């Protein structure tokens, strides 16, 4: 008896679509390829599943066959154009109506002759709500740096597949770091496996698309609220700092706020769960707004 877990309906669907899509590309049949993607869209598959589990594996297999001289250049180019069209179809179908309010510049790394892996990631960012400027193959380093400095995106993402292009990636990463208030650089692709972001002059590293998307999402996700004990300590420090800045003793502030001095002392030490009424009184006595007094950030 097999120890493998049973295949669910979704996994079976993805496997079927991937096989159909690859067969269509090998035959150069655009309509069959479109039908496979259309069935995935109709079944409700998200962009990540369609791109990572259906389109990308087919392109990798085509590349393998081309390297083994089992596929002509013309066949490979034809298949790649079909995949570009289907990527755009996925993008339009899965583009959210509410953008996340962040932009990204995406391109293939210097020296890469194929920009399709970068286009895969650009499409996934687009479907996650990012505003994406896809540049295809990387322009000269000085041009890319000037473009990024002018556009000021939240993220720059490079895709690199060939190991020999890693030195150029590192040089470009160093150049991008010279931009004042420059965006983080995410480097992804097969060539980065087993390497560190620092060795490539990057801030973020992801060999595969899904972890890369998670890293990108982390750049724009709101910070998690602190737990209550941590929050009370922060509020207490803010009150303590505000009292010292106003030149008030703890007893004087307590009197002005109409609070008992021991209570105020416990609040300043972060050991007392402050009430809304007490916060209002302390803020008024210190000349602070409630937003300033109760901010979540570390004072």
GROMACS .gro file of C-alpha atoms in nm:
model
  299
    1UNK     CA    1   0.000   0.000   0.000
    2UNK     CA    2   0.132   0.345  -0.089
    3UNK     CA    3   0.226   0.585   0.191
    4UNK     CA    4   0.165   0.887  -0.031
    5UNK     CA    5  -0.120   1.116   0.074
    6UNK     CA    6  -0.431   1.103  -0.145
    7UNK     CA    7  -0.448   1.356  -0.425
    8UNK     CA    8  -0.725   1.610  -0.371
    9UNK     CA    9  -0.953   1.756  -0.641
   10UNK     CA   10  -0.750   2.076  -0.667
   11UNK     CA   11  -0.419   1.892  -0.706
   12UNK     CA   12  -0.571   1.663  -0.966
   13UNK     CA   13  -0.706   1.964  -1.156
   14UNK     CA   14  -0.369   2.142  -1.152
   15UNK     CA   15  -0.189   1.827  -1.268
   16UNK     CA   16  -0.437   1.781  -1.552
   17UNK     CA   17  -0.410   2.145  -1.662
   18UNK     CA   18  -0.030   2.138  -1.651
   19UNK     CA   19  -0.021   1.829  -1.871
   20UNK     CA   20  -0.270   1.973  -2.117
   21UNK     CA   21  -0.087   2.303  -2.132
   22UNK     CA   22   0.252   2.142  -2.196
   23UNK     CA   23   0.106   1.920  -2.469
   24UNK     CA   24  -0.049   2.225  -2.635
   25UNK     CA   25   0.282   2.414  -2.629
   26UNK     CA   26   0.471   2.118  -2.773
   27UNK     CA   27   0.216   2.100  -3.052
   28UNK     CA   28   0.223   2.477  -3.099
   29UNK     CA   29  -0.155   2.491  -3.060
   30UNK     CA   30  -0.258   2.826  -2.918
   31UNK     CA   31  -0.628   2.740  -2.879
   32UNK     CA   32  -0.558   2.425  -2.677
   33UNK     CA   33  -0.323   2.616  -2.450
   34UNK     CA   34  -0.582   2.889  -2.401
   35UNK     CA   35  -0.848   2.629  -2.324
   36UNK     CA   36  -0.635   2.480  -2.044
   37UNK     CA   37  -0.577   2.820  -1.885
   38UNK     CA   38  -0.942   2.914  -1.935
   39UNK     CA   39  -1.054   2.600  -1.753
   40UNK     CA   40  -0.823   2.691  -1.464
   41UNK     CA   41  -0.965   3.041  -1.445
   42UNK     CA   42  -1.321   2.911  -1.457
   43UNK     CA   43  -1.241   2.663  -1.179
   44UNK     CA   44  -1.127   2.952  -0.959
   45UNK     CA   45  -0.755   2.882  -0.948
   46UNK     CA   46  -0.559   3.184  -0.829
   47UNK     CA   47  -0.272   3.347  -1.016
   48UNK     CA   48  -0.007   3.170  -0.811
   49UNK     CA   49  -0.140   2.825  -0.901
   50UNK     CA   50  -0.183   2.909  -1.268
   51UNK     CA   51   0.159   3.067  -1.305
   52UNK     CA   52   0.372   2.851  -1.074
   53UNK     CA   53   0.203   2.514  -1.126
   54UNK     CA   54   0.081   2.532  -1.487
   55UNK     CA   55   0.266   2.785  -1.701
   56UNK     CA   56   0.614   2.788  -1.547
   57UNK     CA   57   0.667   2.408  -1.538
   58UNK     CA   58   0.577   2.387  -1.906
   59UNK     CA   59   0.835   2.651  -1.993
   60UNK     CA   60   1.102   2.472  -1.788
   61UNK     CA   61   1.031   2.149  -1.974
   62UNK     CA   62   1.053   2.331  -2.306
   63UNK     CA   63   1.391   2.470  -2.203
   64UNK     CA   64   1.513   2.123  -2.110
   65UNK     CA   65   1.402   1.982  -2.445
   66UNK     CA   66   1.565   2.270  -2.631
   67UNK     CA   67   1.897   2.212  -2.453
   68UNK     CA   68   1.874   1.846  -2.551
   69UNK     CA   69   1.810   1.957  -2.911
   70UNK     CA   70   1.470   1.788  -2.911
   71UNK     CA   71   1.302   2.121  -2.983
   72UNK     CA   72   1.387   2.379  -3.246
   73UNK     CA   73   1.441   2.747  -3.171
   74UNK     CA   74   1.128   2.826  -3.371
   75UNK     CA   75   0.920   2.587  -3.160
   76UNK     CA   76   1.059   2.733  -2.838
   77UNK     CA   77   0.990   3.089  -2.950
   78UNK     CA   78   0.636   2.998  -3.055
   79UNK     CA   79   0.564   2.839  -2.718
   80UNK     CA   80   0.710   3.134  -2.529
   81UNK     CA   81   0.486   3.377  -2.717
   82UNK     CA   82   0.182   3.166  -2.630
   83UNK     CA   83   0.281   3.172  -2.263
   84UNK     CA   84   0.326   3.550  -2.273
   85UNK     CA   85  -0.028   3.584  -2.405
   86UNK     CA   86  -0.166   3.353  -2.137
   87UNK     CA   87   0.022   3.541  -1.865
   88UNK     CA   88  -0.149   3.860  -1.975
   89UNK     CA   89  -0.481   3.680  -1.970
   90UNK     CA   90  -0.419   3.562  -1.613
   91UNK     CA   91  -0.313   3.913  -1.513
   92UNK     CA   92  -0.632   4.069  -1.646
   93UNK     CA   93  -0.853   3.802  -1.491
   94UNK     CA   94  -0.691   3.802  -1.148
   95UNK     CA   95  -0.592   4.169  -1.112
   96UNK     CA   96  -0.761   4.293  -0.791
   97UNK     CA   97  -0.990   4.593  -0.803
   98UNK     CA   98  -0.818   4.749  -0.502
   99UNK     CA   99  -0.442   4.803  -0.541
  100UNK     CA  100  -0.213   4.778  -0.241
  101UNK     CA  101  -0.065   5.123  -0.304
  102UNK     CA  102   0.289   5.006  -0.374
  103UNK     CA  103   0.492   4.991  -0.695
  104UNK     CA  104   0.771   4.764  -0.814
  105UNK     CA  105   1.025   4.763  -1.094
  106UNK     CA  106   1.087   4.412  -1.225
  107UNK     CA  107   1.335   4.292  -1.487
  108UNK     CA  108   1.566   4.009  -1.579
  109UNK     CA  109   1.918   4.035  -1.440
  110UNK     CA  110   2.199   4.171  -1.660
  111UNK     CA  111   2.311   3.908  -1.908
  112UNK     CA  112   1.992   3.703  -1.896
  113UNK     CA  113   1.870   3.629  -2.247
  114UNK     CA  114   1.525   3.517  -2.135
  115UNK     CA  115   1.302   3.757  -1.945
  116UNK     CA  116   1.007   3.519  -1.902
  117UNK     CA  117   1.090   3.421  -1.539
  118UNK     CA  118   1.093   3.790  -1.450
  119UNK     CA  119   0.763   3.833  -1.633
  120UNK     CA  120   0.616   3.547  -1.427
  121UNK     CA  121   0.704   3.732  -1.107
  122UNK     CA  122   0.585   4.066  -1.244
  123UNK     CA  123   0.248   3.907  -1.324
  124UNK     CA  124   0.219   3.763  -0.975
  125UNK     CA  125   0.298   4.100  -0.817
  126UNK     CA  126   0.041   4.260  -1.045
  127UNK     CA  127  -0.220   4.007  -0.937
  128UNK     CA  128  -0.130   4.081  -0.574
  129UNK     CA  129  -0.228   4.445  -0.631
  130UNK     CA  130   0.112   4.602  -0.696
  131UNK     CA  131   0.169   4.862  -0.966
  132UNK     CA  132   0.440   4.695  -1.173
  133UNK     CA  133   0.678   4.842  -1.427
  134UNK     CA  134   0.822   4.548  -1.617
  135UNK     CA  135   1.141   4.630  -1.808
  136UNK     CA  136   1.213   4.293  -1.968
  137UNK     CA  137   1.587   4.244  -1.985
  138UNK     CA  138   1.781   4.468  -1.750
  139UNK     CA  139   1.895   4.795  -1.907
  140UNK     CA  140   2.252   4.915  -1.845
  141UNK     CA  141   2.319   4.957  -1.475
  142UNK     CA  142   2.342   5.336  -1.487
  143UNK     CA  143   2.013   5.357  -1.676
  144UNK     CA  144   1.835   5.127  -1.430
  145UNK     CA  145   1.969   5.318  -1.131
  146UNK     CA  146   1.853   5.648  -1.283
  147UNK     CA  147   1.512   5.498  -1.363
  148UNK     CA  148   1.467   5.366  -1.009
  149UNK     CA  149   1.582   5.695  -0.855
  150UNK     CA  150   1.327   5.881  -1.066
  151UNK     CA  151   1.034   5.643  -1.020
  152UNK     CA  152   1.101   5.563  -0.652
  153UNK     CA  153   0.931   5.220  -0.639
  154UNK     CA  154   0.875   5.031  -0.316
  155UNK     CA  155   1.066   4.732  -0.453
  156UNK     CA  156   1.312   4.637  -0.727
  157UNK     CA  157   1.305   4.270  -0.828
  158UNK     CA  158   1.559   4.091  -1.048
  159UNK     CA  159   1.533   3.738  -1.184
  160UNK     CA  160   1.855   3.544  -1.253
  161UNK     CA  161   1.874   3.191  -1.390
  162UNK     CA  162   2.232   3.157  -1.511
  163UNK     CA  163   2.515   3.133  -1.257
  164UNK     CA  164   2.753   3.332  -1.475
  165UNK     CA  165   2.530   3.638  -1.436
  166UNK     CA  166   2.557   3.653  -1.055
  167UNK     CA  167   2.860   3.890  -1.053
  168UNK     CA  168   2.665   4.137  -1.267
  169UNK     CA  169   2.374   4.110  -1.023
  170UNK     CA  170   2.603   4.189  -0.731
  171UNK     CA  171   2.745   4.492  -0.914
  172UNK     CA  172   2.397   4.616  -0.992
  173UNK     CA  173   2.292   4.562  -0.632
  174UNK     CA  174   2.581   4.780  -0.512
  175UNK     CA  175   2.485   5.050  -0.761
  176UNK     CA  176   2.122   5.049  -0.647
  177UNK     CA  177   2.231   5.080  -0.286
  178UNK     CA  178   2.388   5.413  -0.376
  179UNK     CA  179   2.044   5.566  -0.430
  180UNK     CA  180   1.934   5.792  -0.145
  181UNK     CA  181   1.630   5.635   0.022
  182UNK     CA  182   1.655   5.359  -0.238
  183UNK     CA  183   1.409   5.067  -0.240
  184UNK     CA  184   1.504   4.716  -0.126
  185UNK     CA  185   1.634   4.479  -0.392
  186UNK     CA  186   1.482   4.134  -0.422
  187UNK     CA  187   1.681   3.882  -0.627
  188UNK     CA  188   1.513   3.558  -0.727
  189UNK     CA  189   1.550   3.268  -0.963
  190UNK     CA  190   1.722   2.932  -0.985
  191UNK     CA  191   2.073   3.077  -0.966
  192UNK     CA  192   2.032   3.217  -0.614
  193UNK     CA  193   1.973   2.882  -0.441
  194UNK     CA  194   2.223   2.832  -0.161
  195UNK     CA  195   2.345   3.191  -0.166
  196UNK     CA  196   2.297   3.484   0.067
  197UNK     CA  197   2.140   3.820  -0.006
  198UNK     CA  198   2.454   3.997   0.114
  199UNK     CA  199   2.675   3.813  -0.137
  200UNK     CA  200   2.458   3.947  -0.421
  201UNK     CA  201   2.424   4.301  -0.293
  202UNK     CA  202   2.055   4.233  -0.231
  203UNK     CA  203   1.823   4.295   0.061
  204UNK     CA  204   1.595   3.997  -0.004
  205UNK     CA  205   1.651   3.659  -0.168
  206UNK     CA  206   1.407   3.395  -0.293
  207UNK     CA  207   1.482   3.111  -0.530
  208UNK     CA  208   1.112   3.054  -0.599
  209UNK     CA  209   0.816   3.280  -0.671
  210UNK     CA  210   0.595   3.203  -0.370
  211UNK     CA  211   0.857   3.295  -0.106
  212UNK     CA  212   0.942   3.602  -0.314
  213UNK     CA  213   0.579   3.713  -0.305
  214UNK     CA  214   0.572   3.663   0.071
  215UNK     CA  215   0.884   3.878   0.111
  216UNK     CA  216   0.731   4.149  -0.106
  217UNK     CA  217   0.408   4.138   0.094
  218UNK     CA  218   0.610   4.183   0.412
  219UNK     CA  219   0.730   4.520   0.286
  220UNK     CA  220   0.380   4.662   0.278
  221UNK     CA  221   0.203   4.467   0.553
  222UNK     CA  222   0.096   4.677   0.851
  223UNK     CA  223   0.303   4.608   1.161
  224UNK     CA  224   0.158   4.362   1.407
  225UNK     CA  225   0.022   4.531   1.719
  226UNK     CA  226   0.230   4.471   2.031
  227UNK     CA  227   0.102   4.246   2.307
  228UNK     CA  228  -0.060   4.422   2.602
  229UNK     CA  229   0.239   4.414   2.842
  230UNK     CA  230   0.469   4.556   2.574
  231UNK     CA  231   0.213   4.821   2.482
  232UNK     CA  232   0.168   4.930   2.843
  233UNK     CA  233   0.545   4.968   2.882
  234UNK     CA  234   0.558   5.187   2.570
  235UNK     CA  235   0.274   5.408   2.692
  236UNK     CA  236   0.440   5.436   3.032
  237UNK     CA  237   0.770   5.542   2.876
  238UNK     CA  238   0.590   5.801   2.668
  239UNK     CA  239   0.420   5.946   2.976
  240UNK     CA  240   0.748   5.945   3.167
  241UNK     CA  241   0.930   6.121   2.882
  242UNK     CA  242   0.647   6.373   2.843
  243UNK     CA  243   0.650   6.450   3.215
  244UNK     CA  244   1.025   6.508   3.220
  245UNK     CA  245   1.003   6.725   2.908
  246UNK     CA  246   0.737   6.938   3.082
  247UNK     CA  247   0.952   6.967   3.396
  248UNK     CA  248   0.690   6.803   3.617
  249UNK     CA  249   0.735   6.578   3.912
  250UNK     CA  250   0.528   6.263   3.929
  251UNK     CA  251   0.328   6.412   4.216
  252UNK     CA  252   0.257   6.732   4.023
  253UNK     CA  253   0.140   6.545   3.712
  254UNK     CA  254  -0.080   6.321   3.925
  255UNK     CA  255  -0.237   6.626   4.088
  256UNK     CA  256  -0.300   6.800   3.756
  257UNK     CA  257  -0.453   6.486   3.607
  258UNK     CA  258  -0.662   6.418   3.916
  259UNK     CA  259  -0.503   6.077   3.970
  260UNK     CA  260  -0.341   5.906   4.265
  261UNK     CA  261   0.039   5.927   4.251
  262UNK     CA  262   0.087   5.548   4.310
  263UNK     CA  263  -0.149   5.478   4.018
  264UNK     CA  264   0.047   5.715   3.792
  265UNK     CA  265   0.374   5.559   3.905
  266UNK     CA  266   0.249   5.212   3.813
  267UNK     CA  267   0.134   5.342   3.472
  268UNK     CA  268   0.476   5.495   3.403
  269UNK     CA  269   0.642   5.164   3.487
  270UNK     CA  270   0.406   4.978   3.250
  271UNK     CA  271   0.257   4.775   3.534
  272UNK     CA  272  -0.091   4.924   3.530
  273UNK     CA  273  -0.356   4.880   3.260
  274UNK     CA  274  -0.441   5.244   3.197
  275UNK     CA  275  -0.807   5.335   3.153
  276UNK     CA  276  -0.933   5.557   2.875
  277UNK     CA  277  -1.042   5.819   3.128
  278UNK     CA  278  -0.696   5.826   3.286
  279UNK     CA  279  -0.530   5.847   2.944
  280UNK     CA  280  -0.745   6.148   2.855
  281UNK     CA  281  -0.654   6.324   3.181
  282UNK     CA  282  -0.280   6.253   3.145
  283UNK     CA  283  -0.274   6.363   2.780
  284UNK     CA  284  -0.448   6.691   2.871
  285UNK     CA  285  -0.209   6.752   3.161
  286UNK     CA  286   0.094   6.695   2.935
  287UNK     CA  287  -0.047   6.888   2.639
  288UNK     CA  288  -0.042   6.579   2.418
  289UNK     CA  289  -0.303   6.436   2.185
  290UNK     CA  290  -0.439   6.089   2.250
  291UNK     CA  291  -0.272   5.975   1.928
  292UNK     CA  292   0.065   6.094   2.055
  293UNK     CA  293   0.013   5.938   2.396
  294UNK     CA  294  -0.121   5.598   2.280
  295UNK     CA  295   0.083   5.540   1.964
  296UNK     CA  296   0.191   5.177   1.919
  297UNK     CA  297   0.543   5.261   1.804
  298UNK     CA  298   0.837   5.246   2.042
  299UNK     CA  299   0.893   5.597   2.185
   0.00000   0.00000   0.00000
